[in-house]
JSON list of C-alpha atoms in Angstrom, two decimals:
[
{"chain": "M", "resi": 1, "resn": "MET", "atom": "CA", "xyz": [-4.77, 2.76, 34.76]},
{"chain": "M", "resi": 2, "resn": "LYS", "atom": "CA", "xyz": [-4.68, -0.80, 35.55]},
{"chain": "M", "resi": 3, "resn": "ALA", "atom": "CA", "xyz": [-7.08, -1.95, 32.96]},
{"chain": "M", "resi": 4, "resn": "SER", "atom": "CA", "xyz": [-3.89, -1.07, 30.75]},
{"chain": "M", "resi": 5, "resn": "ILE", "atom": "CA", "xyz": [-1.78, -4.07, 31.77]},
{"chain": "M", "resi": 6, "resn": "GLU", "atom": "CA", "xyz": [-4.87, -6.42, 32.07]},
{"chain": "M", "resi": 7, "resn": "GLN", "atom": "CA", "xyz": [-5.82, -6.03, 28.44]},
{"chain": "M", "resi": 8, "resn": "PHE", "atom": "CA", "xyz": [-1.90, -5.93, 27.59]},
{"chain": "M", "resi": 9, "resn": "ARG", "atom": "CA", "xyz": [-1.63, -9.78, 29.25]},
{"chain": "M", "resi": 10, "resn": "GLN", "atom": "CA", "xyz": [-4.87, -10.30, 27.51]},
{"chain": "M", "resi": 11, "resn": "ASN", "atom": "CA", "xyz": [-3.47, -9.71, 24.25]},
{"chain": "M", "resi": 12, "resn": "LEU", "atom": "CA", "xyz": [-0.08, -11.59, 25.07]},
{"chain": "M", "resi": 13, "resn": "VAL", "atom": "CA", "xyz": [-2.25, -14.62, 25.61]},
{"chain": "M", "resi": 14, "resn": "HIS", "atom": "CA", "xyz": [-3.79, -14.70, 22.23]},
{"chain": "M", "resi": 15, "resn": "VAL", "atom": "CA", "xyz": [-0.10, -13.91, 21.25]},
{"chain": "M", "resi": 16, "resn": "ARG", "atom": "CA", "xyz": [0.67, -17.49, 23.06]},
{"chain": "M", "resi": 17, "resn": "ASN", "atom": "CA", "xyz": [-2.31, -18.89, 21.62]},
{"chain": "M", "resi": 18, "resn": "LEU", "atom": "CA", "xyz": [-0.73, -18.77, 18.11]},
{"chain": "M", "resi": 19, "resn": "ALA", "atom": "CA", "xyz": [2.71, -20.28, 19.62]},
{"chain": "M", "resi": 20, "resn": "THR", "atom": "CA", "xyz": [0.91, -23.69, 21.33]},
{"chain": "M", "resi": 21, "resn": "ILE", "atom": "CA", "xyz": [-0.53, -24.21, 17.56]},
{"chain": "M", "resi": 22, "resn": "TYR", "atom": "CA", "xyz": [2.55, -23.43, 15.66]},
{"chain": "M", "resi": 23, "resn": "ALA", "atom": "CA", "xyz": [4.53, -25.79, 18.26]},
{"chain": "M", "resi": 24, "resn": "GLU", "atom": "CA", "xyz": [1.82, -28.77, 17.88]},
{"chain": "M", "resi": 25, "resn": "LEU", "atom": "CA", "xyz": [1.82, -28.65, 14.15]},
{"chain": "M", "resi": 26, "resn": "HIS", "atom": "CA", "xyz": [5.43, -28.11, 14.54]},
{"chain": "M", "resi": 27, "resn": "GLN", "atom": "CA", "xyz": [5.88, -31.45, 16.16]},
{"chain": "M", "resi": 28, "resn": "ASN", "atom": "CA", "xyz": [2.82, -33.24, 14.67]},
{"chain": "M", "resi": 29, "resn": "GLY", "atom": "CA", "xyz": [5.24, -32.69, 11.25]},
{"chain": "M", "resi": 30, "resn": "SER", "atom": "CA", "xyz": [2.64, -30.64, 9.17]},
{"chain": "M", "resi": 31, "resn": "ILE", "atom": "CA", "xyz": [3.96, -30.30, 5.79]},
{"chain": "M", "resi": 32, "resn": "LEU", "atom": "CA", "xyz": [3.42, -26.62, 5.70]},
{"chain": "M", "resi": 33, "resn": "ASP", "atom": "CA", "xyz": [5.64, -23.38, 5.72]},
{"chain": "M", "resi": 34, "resn": "LEU", "atom": "CA", "xyz": [4.41, -22.64, 9.23]},
{"chain": "M", "resi": 35, "resn": "SER", "atom": "CA", "xyz": [6.68, -19.20, 9.43]},
{"chain": "M", "resi": 36, "resn": "ASP", "atom": "CA", "xyz": [4.01, -17.32, 9.15]},
{"chain": "M", "resi": 37, "resn": "ILE", "atom": "CA", "xyz": [2.57, -18.30, 12.34]},
{"chain": "M", "resi": 38, "resn": "LEU", "atom": "CA", "xyz": [5.70, -17.39, 13.59]},
{"chain": "M", "resi": 39, "resn": "ARG", "atom": "CA", "xyz": [5.84, -13.92, 12.15]},
{"chain": "M", "resi": 40, "resn": "ALA", "atom": "CA", "xyz": [1.81, -13.47, 13.50]},
{"chain": "M", "resi": 41, "resn": "GLU", "atom": "CA", "xyz": [3.35, -13.51, 16.60]},
{"chain": "M", "resi": 42, "resn": "VAL", "atom": "CA", "xyz": [5.77, -11.17, 16.29]},
{"chain": "M", "resi": 43, "resn": "VAL", "atom": "CA", "xyz": [3.10, -8.59, 14.67]},
{"chain": "M", "resi": 44, "resn": "LEU", "atom": "CA", "xyz": [0.69, -8.67, 17.62]},
{"chain": "M", "resi": 45, "resn": "ALA", "atom": "CA", "xyz": [3.17, -8.60, 20.20]},
{"chain": "M", "resi": 46, "resn": "VAL", "atom": "CA", "xyz": [4.43, -5.36, 19.27]},
{"chain": "M", "resi": 47, "resn": "SER", "atom": "CA", "xyz": [0.80, -4.36, 18.53]},
{"chain": "M", "resi": 48, "resn": "ALA", "atom": "CA", "xyz": [0.04, -5.26, 21.82]},
{"chain": "M", "resi": 49, "resn": "LEU", "atom": "CA", "xyz": [2.85, -3.31, 23.22]},
{"chain": "M", "resi": 50, "resn": "ASP", "atom": "CA", "xyz": [1.18, -0.25, 21.05]},
{"chain": "M", "resi": 51, "resn": "ASN", "atom": "CA", "xyz": [-2.05, -0.88, 22.20]},
{"chain": "M", "resi": 52, "resn": "PHE", "atom": "CA", "xyz": [-0.76, -0.58, 25.89]},
{"chain": "M", "resi": 53, "resn": "ILE", "atom": "CA", "xyz": [0.91, 2.46, 26.01]},
{"chain": "M", "resi": 54, "resn": "HIS", "atom": "CA", "xyz": [-2.44, 4.07, 23.93]},
{"chain": "M", "resi": 55, "resn": "ASP", "atom": "CA", "xyz": [-4.43, 2.73, 26.68]},
{"chain": "M", "resi": 56, "resn": "LEU", "atom": "CA", "xyz": [-2.24, 3.60, 29.79]},
{"chain": "M", "resi": 57, "resn": "VAL", "atom": "CA", "xyz": [-1.64, 7.47, 28.44]},
{"chain": "M", "resi": 58, "resn": "ARG", "atom": "CA", "xyz": [-5.05, 7.72, 27.61]},
{"chain": "M", "resi": 59, "resn": "LEU", "atom": "CA", "xyz": [-6.38, 6.48, 30.86]},
{"chain": "M", "resi": 60, "resn": "GLY", "atom": "CA", "xyz": [-3.82, 8.36, 33.22]},
{"chain": "M", "resi": 61, "resn": "MET", "atom": "CA", "xyz": [-4.69, 11.38, 31.03]},
{"chain": "M", "resi": 62, "resn": "VAL", "atom": "CA", "xyz": [-8.07, 10.75, 32.19]},
{"chain": "M", "resi": 63, "resn": "GLU", "atom": "CA", "xyz": [-6.78, 10.26, 35.82]},
{"chain": "M", "resi": 64, "resn": "ILE", "atom": "CA", "xyz": [-5.66, 13.48, 35.11]},
{"chain": "M", "resi": 65, "resn": "LEU", "atom": "CA", "xyz": [-8.21, 15.27, 34.58]},
{"chain": "M", "resi": 66, "resn": "GLN", "atom": "CA", "xyz": [-10.16, 13.98, 37.62]},
{"chain": "M", "resi": 67, "resn": "ASP", "atom": "CA", "xyz": [-7.17, 14.99, 39.84]},
{"chain": "M", "resi": 68, "resn": "GLN", "atom": "CA", "xyz": [-5.93, 11.74, 40.82]},
{"chain": "M", "resi": 69, "resn": "ARG", "atom": "CA", "xyz": [-2.77, 12.08, 39.21]},
{"chain": "M", "resi": 70, "resn": "LYS", "atom": "CA", "xyz": [-0.40, 15.15, 39.01]},
{"chain": "M", "resi": 71, "resn": "ARG", "atom": "CA", "xyz": [-1.10, 17.76, 35.58]},
{"chain": "M", "resi": 72, "resn": "THR", "atom": "CA", "xyz": [2.19, 17.57, 33.39]},
{"chain": "M", "resi": 73, "resn": "LYS", "atom": "CA", "xyz": [3.39, 20.28, 31.40]},
{"chain": "M", "resi": 74, "resn": "PHE", "atom": "CA", "xyz": [2.47, 18.35, 27.75]},
{"chain": "M", "resi": 75, "resn": "TYR", "atom": "CA", "xyz": [-0.97, 17.30, 29.17]},
{"chain": "M", "resi": 76, "resn": "GLN", "atom": "CA", "xyz": [-1.27, 21.12, 29.76]},
{"chain": "M", "resi": 77, "resn": "GLU", "atom": "CA", "xyz": [-0.86, 21.71, 26.07]},
{"chain": "M", "resi": 78, "resn": "VAL", "atom": "CA", "xyz": [-3.28, 19.61, 24.75]},
{"chain": "M", "resi": 79, "resn": "LYS", "atom": "CA", "xyz": [-5.94, 21.04, 23.08]},
{"chain": "M", "resi": 80, "resn": "ILE", "atom": "CA", "xyz": [-9.42, 19.72, 23.05]},
{"chain": "M", "resi": 81, "resn": "SER", "atom": "CA", "xyz": [-12.37, 21.13, 20.90]},
{"chain": "M", "resi": 82, "resn": "MET", "atom": "CA", "xyz": [-15.30, 22.43, 23.07]},
{"chain": "M", "resi": 83, "resn": "ASN", "atom": "CA", "xyz": [-17.57, 20.29, 20.86]},
{"chain": "M", "resi": 84, "resn": "VAL", "atom": "CA", "xyz": [-16.68, 17.12, 22.15]},
{"chain": "M", "resi": 85, "resn": "VAL", "atom": "CA", "xyz": [-16.62, 18.24, 26.15]},
{"chain": "M", "resi": 86, "resn": "GLY", "atom": "CA", "xyz": [-19.94, 16.92, 28.23]},
{"chain": "M", "resi": 87, "resn": "PHE", "atom": "CA", "xyz": [-19.96, 19.48, 31.00]},
{"chain": "M", "resi": 88, "resn": "ASN", "atom": "CA", "xyz": [-22.21, 16.57, 33.09]},
{"chain": "M", "resi": 89, "resn": "ASP", "atom": "CA", "xyz": [-20.30, 13.41, 32.26]},
{"chain": "M", "resi": 90, "resn": "LYS", "atom": "CA", "xyz": [-18.44, 12.64, 35.46]},
{"chain": "M", "resi": 91, "resn": "PRO", "atom": "CA", "xyz": [-16.71, 9.27, 33.90]},
{"chain": "M", "resi": 92, "resn": "TYR", "atom": "CA", "xyz": [-15.83, 11.83, 31.17]},
{"chain": "M", "resi": 93, "resn": "HIS", "atom": "CA", "xyz": [-16.32, 9.76, 28.47]},
{"chain": "M", "resi": 94, "resn": "TRP", "atom": "CA", "xyz": [-16.03, 13.04, 26.29]},
{"chain": "M", "resi": 95, "resn": "PHE", "atom": "CA", "xyz": [-12.69, 13.44, 27.05]},
{"chain": "M", "resi": 96, "resn": "GLU", "atom": "CA", "xyz": [-11.33, 9.86, 26.91]},
{"chain": "M", "resi": 97, "resn": "GLY", "atom": "CA", "xyz": [-13.06, 9.46, 23.63]},
{"chain": "M", "resi": 98, "resn": "GLU", "atom": "CA", "xyz": [-11.51, 12.68, 22.48]},
{"chain": "M", "resi": 99, "resn": "ILE", "atom": "CA", "xyz": [-8.10, 11.57, 23.46]},
{"chain": "M", "resi": 100, "resn": "ARG", "atom": "CA", "xyz": [-8.65, 7.42, 21.50]},
{"chain": "M", "resi": 101, "resn": "ARG", "atom": "CA", "xyz": [-9.92, 9.96, 18.50]},
{"chain": "M", "resi": 102, "resn": "ARG", "atom": "CA", "xyz": [-6.95, 12.38, 18.41]},
{"chain": "M", "resi": 103, "resn": "TYR", "atom": "CA", "xyz": [-3.95, 9.88, 19.10]},
{"chain": "M", "resi": 104, "resn": "GLN", "atom": "CA", "xyz": [-5.32, 7.05, 17.20]},
{"chain": "M", "resi": 105, "resn": "GLU", "atom": "CA", "xyz": [-3.67, 7.42, 14.05]},
{"chain": "M", "resi": 106, "resn": "GLU", "atom": "CA", "xyz": [-0.59, 7.81, 16.14]},
{"chain": "M", "resi": 107, "resn": "SER", "atom": "CA", "xyz": [2.08, 4.18, 16.52]},
{"chain": "M", "resi": 108, "resn": "PHE", "atom": "CA", "xyz": [3.64, 3.79, 19.79]},
{"chain": "M", "resi": 109, "resn": "GLN", "atom": "CA", "xyz": [6.19, 1.41, 19.28]},
{"chain": "M", "resi": 110, "resn": "ARG", "atom": "CA", "xyz": [9.37, 3.17, 18.87]},
{"chain": "M", "resi": 111, "resn": "PRO", "atom": "CA", "xyz": [11.63, 3.92, 21.84]},
{"chain": "M", "resi": 112, "resn": "ASP", "atom": "CA", "xyz": [11.17, 7.89, 21.24]},
{"chain": "M", "resi": 113, "resn": "LYS", "atom": "CA", "xyz": [7.64, 7.98, 20.44]},
{"chain": "M", "resi": 114, "resn": "ILE", "atom": "CA", "xyz": [6.66, 5.63, 23.38]},
{"chain": "M", "resi": 115, "resn": "ALA", "atom": "CA", "xyz": [8.71, 8.12, 25.78]},
{"chain": "M", "resi": 116, "resn": "ASP", "atom": "CA", "xyz": [6.82, 10.98, 24.35]},
{"chain": "M", "resi": 117, "resn": "ALA", "atom": "CA", "xyz": [3.12, 9.56, 24.97]},
{"chain": "M", "resi": 118, "resn": "ILE", "atom": "CA", "xyz": [4.04, 8.83, 28.52]},
{"chain": "M", "resi": 119, "resn": "LYS", "atom": "CA", "xyz": [5.29, 12.68, 29.09]},
{"chain": "M", "resi": 120, "resn": "ARG", "atom": "CA", "xyz": [1.59, 13.32, 28.64]},
{"chain": "M", "resi": 121, "resn": "ILE", "atom": "CA", "xyz": [1.27, 11.54, 31.91]},
{"chain": "M", "resi": 122, "resn": "SER", "atom": "CA", "xyz": [3.91, 11.47, 33.42]},
{"chain": "M", "resi": 123, "resn": "GLU", "atom": "CA", "xyz": [7.34, 13.46, 34.18]},
{"chain": "M", "resi": 124, "resn": "ILE", "atom": "CA", "xyz": [9.74, 10.60, 34.83]},
{"chain": "M", "resi": 125, "resn": "ASN", "atom": "CA", "xyz": [12.57, 9.51, 32.48]},
{"chain": "M", "resi": 126, "resn": "LEU", "atom": "CA", "xyz": [11.43, 6.45, 31.31]},
{"chain": "M", "resi": 127, "resn": "TRP", "atom": "CA", "xyz": [14.16, 4.60, 29.65]},
{"chain": "M", "resi": 128, "resn": "GLU", "atom": "CA", "xyz": [16.28, 5.41, 33.04]},
{"chain": "M", "resi": 129, "resn": "LYS", "atom": "CA", "xyz": [13.25, 3.85, 35.28]},
{"chain": "M", "resi": 130, "resn": "VAL", "atom": "CA", "xyz": [12.36, 1.06, 32.85]},
{"chain": "M", "resi": 131, "resn": "ALA", "atom": "CA", "xyz": [16.34, 0.49, 33.17]},
{"chain": "M", "resi": 132, "resn": "THR", "atom": "CA", "xyz": [16.87, 0.77, 36.62]},
{"chain": "M", "resi": 133, "resn": "GLU", "atom": "CA", "xyz": [13.41, -1.55, 36.82]},
{"chain": "M", "resi": 134, "resn": "ILE", "atom": "CA", "xyz": [15.10, -4.58, 34.69]},
{"chain": "M", "resi": 135, "resn": "LEU", "atom": "CA", "xyz": [18.24, -4.11, 35.24]},
{"chain": "M", "resi": 136, "resn": "GLU", "atom": "CA", "xyz": [19.32, -3.21, 31.79]},
{"chain": "M", "resi": 137, "resn": "SER", "atom": "CA", "xyz": [20.97, -0.22, 29.98]},
{"chain": "M", "resi": 138, "resn": "GLU", "atom": "CA", "xyz": [19.30, 1.71, 28.40]},
{"chain": "M", "resi": 139, "resn": "GLU", "atom": "CA", "xyz": [20.88, 1.32, 25.15]},
{"chain": "M", "resi": 140, "resn": "SER", "atom": "CA", "xyz": [20.61, -2.11, 25.12]},
{"chain": "M", "resi": 141, "resn": "ILE", "atom": "CA", "xyz": [16.88, -1.99, 26.12]},
{"chain": "M", "resi": 142, "resn": "LYS", "atom": "CA", "xyz": [16.13, 0.60, 23.02]},
{"chain": "M", "resi": 143, "resn": "ASN", "atom": "CA", "xyz": [18.54, -1.23, 20.52]},
{"chain": "M", "resi": 144, "resn": "GLU", "atom": "CA", "xyz": [15.92, -4.23, 20.95]},
{"chain": "M", "resi": 145, "resn": "LEU", "atom": "CA", "xyz": [13.14, -2.57, 20.68]},
{"chain": "M", "resi": 146, "resn": "LYS", "atom": "CA", "xyz": [14.03, -0.95, 17.48]},
{"chain": "M", "resi": 147, "resn": "GLY", "atom": "CA", "xyz": [15.48, -4.46, 15.94]},
{"chain": "M", "resi": 148, "resn": "ILE", "atom": "CA", "xyz": [11.87, -6.35, 16.87]},
{"chain": "M", "resi": 149, "resn": "VAL", "atom": "CA", "xyz": [9.63, -3.15, 15.31]},
{"chain": "M", "resi": 150, "resn": "ASN", "atom": "CA", "xyz": [12.05, -2.93, 12.27]},
{"chain": "M", "resi": 151, "resn": "ARG", "atom": "CA", "xyz": [11.37, -7.00, 11.97]},
{"chain": "M", "resi": 152, "resn": "ARG", "atom": "CA", "xyz": [7.92, -6.30, 12.91]},
{"chain": "M", "resi": 153, "resn": "ASN", "atom": "CA", "xyz": [7.72, -3.56, 9.62]},
{"chain": "M", "resi": 154, "resn": "PHE", "atom": "CA", "xyz": [9.56, -5.95, 7.36]},
{"chain": "M", "resi": 155, "resn": "ILE", "atom": "CA", "xyz": [6.72, -8.46, 7.86]},
{"chain": "M", "resi": 156, "resn": "ALA", "atom": "CA", "xyz": [3.26, -6.42, 8.38]},
{"chain": "M", "resi": 157, "resn": "HIS", "atom": "CA", "xyz": [4.42, -3.93, 5.22]},
{"chain": "M", "resi": 158, "resn": "GLU", "atom": "CA", "xyz": [7.12, -5.53, 3.28]},
{"chain": "M", "resi": 159, "resn": "SER", "atom": "CA", "xyz": [6.31, -9.37, 3.57]},
{"chain": "M", "resi": 160, "resn": "ASP", "atom": "CA", "xyz": [9.05, -10.05, 5.45]},
{"chain": "M", "resi": 161, "resn": "LEU", "atom": "CA", "xyz": [11.05, -10.24, 1.79]},
{"chain": "M", "resi": 162, "resn": "GLU", "atom": "CA", "xyz": [14.81, -10.03, 1.76]},
{"chain": "M", "resi": 163, "resn": "PRO", "atom": "CA", "xyz": [15.34, -6.67, -0.40]},
{"chain": "M", "resi": 164, "resn": "ASN", "atom": "CA", "xyz": [18.56, -8.15, -1.87]},
{"chain": "M", "resi": 165, "resn": "THR", "atom": "CA", "xyz": [16.89, -11.68, -2.96]},
{"chain": "M", "resi": 166, "resn": "PRO", "atom": "CA", "xyz": [14.02, -11.71, -4.75]},
{"chain": "M", "resi": 167, "resn": "GLY", "atom": "CA", "xyz": [11.52, -13.72, -3.39]},
{"chain": "M", "resi": 168, "resn": "LYS", "atom": "CA", "xyz": [13.44, -14.93, -0.03]},
{"chain": "M", "resi": 169, "resn": "ARG", "atom": "CA", "xyz": [12.15, -14.22, 3.07]},
{"chain": "M", "resi": 170, "resn": "PHE", "atom": "CA", "xyz": [14.06, -13.57, 6.18]},
{"chain": "M", "resi": 171, "resn": "ASP", "atom": "CA", "xyz": [14.73, -16.95, 8.29]},
{"chain": "M", "resi": 172, "resn": "ILE", "atom": "CA", "xyz": [12.62, -16.48, 11.45]},
{"chain": "M", "resi": 173, "resn": "ASP", "atom": "CA", "xyz": [12.31, -19.35, 14.02]},
{"chain": "M", "resi": 174, "resn": "ASP", "atom": "CA", "xyz": [10.47, -19.99, 17.40]},
{"chain": "M", "resi": 175, "resn": "MET", "atom": "CA", "xyz": [12.88, -19.32, 19.98]},
{"chain": "M", "resi": 176, "resn": "TYR", "atom": "CA", "xyz": [13.54, -15.61, 18.28]},
{"chain": "M", "resi": 177, "resn": "VAL", "atom": "CA", "xyz": [9.10, -15.65, 18.47]},
{"chain": "M", "resi": 178, "resn": "GLU", "atom": "CA", "xyz": [9.26, -16.37, 22.18]},
{"chain": "M", "resi": 179, "resn": "LYS", "atom": "CA", "xyz": [12.66, -13.85, 22.76]},
{"chain": "M", "resi": 180, "resn": "VAL", "atom": "CA", "xyz": [10.83, -11.17, 21.33]},
{"chain": "M", "resi": 181, "resn": "VAL", "atom": "CA", "xyz": [7.79, -11.91, 22.97]},
{"chain": "M", "resi": 182, "resn": "LYS", "atom": "CA", "xyz": [9.40, -12.30, 26.67]},
{"chain": "M", "resi": 183, "resn": "PHE", "atom": "CA", "xyz": [10.73, -9.21, 25.90]},
{"chain": "M", "resi": 184, "resn": "ILE", "atom": "CA", "xyz": [7.70, -7.21, 25.16]},
{"chain": "M", "resi": 185, "resn": "GLU", "atom": "CA", "xyz": [5.77, -7.90, 28.27]},
{"chain": "M", "resi": 186, "resn": "LYS", "atom": "CA", "xyz": [9.32, -7.80, 30.08]},
{"chain": "M", "resi": 187, "resn": "LEU", "atom": "CA", "xyz": [9.12, -3.82, 28.38]},
{"chain": "M", "resi": 188, "resn": "ALA", "atom": "CA", "xyz": [5.74, -3.20, 29.46]},
{"chain": "M", "resi": 189, "resn": "GLU", "atom": "CA", "xyz": [5.70, -4.49, 32.64]},
{"chain": "M", "resi": 190, "resn": "ALA", "atom": "CA", "xyz": [8.29, -2.47, 33.79]},
{"chain": "M", "resi": 191, "resn": "ILE", "atom": "CA", "xyz": [6.67, 0.65, 31.97]},
{"chain": "M", "resi": 192, "resn": "TYR", "atom": "CA", "xyz": [3.54, -0.10, 34.18]},
{"chain": "M", "resi": 193, "resn": "LYS", "atom": "CA", "xyz": [5.27, -0.46, 37.32]},
{"chain": "M", "resi": 194, "resn": "VAL", "atom": "CA", "xyz": [7.41, 2.71, 36.94]},
{"chain": "M", "resi": 195, "resn": "VAL", "atom": "CA", "xyz": [4.50, 4.74, 35.22]},
{"chain": "M", "resi": 196, "resn": "ILE", "atom": "CA", "xyz": [1.69, 4.38, 38.15]}
]
C-alpha cells in the first residue's frame, strides 16, 4: 500500500509546481489573470486525494486477497465476475484490474465517501482515528474537507462563477490555495498512517 502514498506525494509535487509558476509570474508583474493557476491547484489537490483513496483501497483489497490484511465485512461483500478471474495470476493483477474497473467512476472526496471506501479494507472508525492523529475534531476535519470539495466543484463544474452575479468569479488567492494543499496533504498522510 506504500505505492498509494508515494503516488499521492508525487501528485502534490505537480500541484506545488503550479504554485511556483504562479509565484514567479505574480512576482514578475504579469499582466495576465493568474487566478486560473490557483484554481487548477485546488482541482488537482482534490484529485490527488481522490486518487490516493482509490489506490489505497485497491491495494488494500489485494493485500486482503493475499492474506496480508484482515478481511472486512465490506470486503467480503464485493462481488467479482468469474470471467475476470485469473487462477494462475499470483500477483492477482486480474483482481486489481477488476477493483479498478468497478470503482473507477466513484468519487472519494467527501468525508462519507472516503469513510465508506476505507471500510472495504479496515474496520477502524476512520474520522475518529484521523482526528486523534492530527489533533483536530472530527467535525472540523469533515467541515474543512467539505468546504474544499465544494469549492473544487464550483471550479470544475461551474467555472467558479458566483451564482447571483453573472460573469463574476469567486475570489481566490495563493494563501487560500496553500492552506487547501497543506490540509489535503496532512489529511492523506494521516489516513495512510491510521489505515496501514
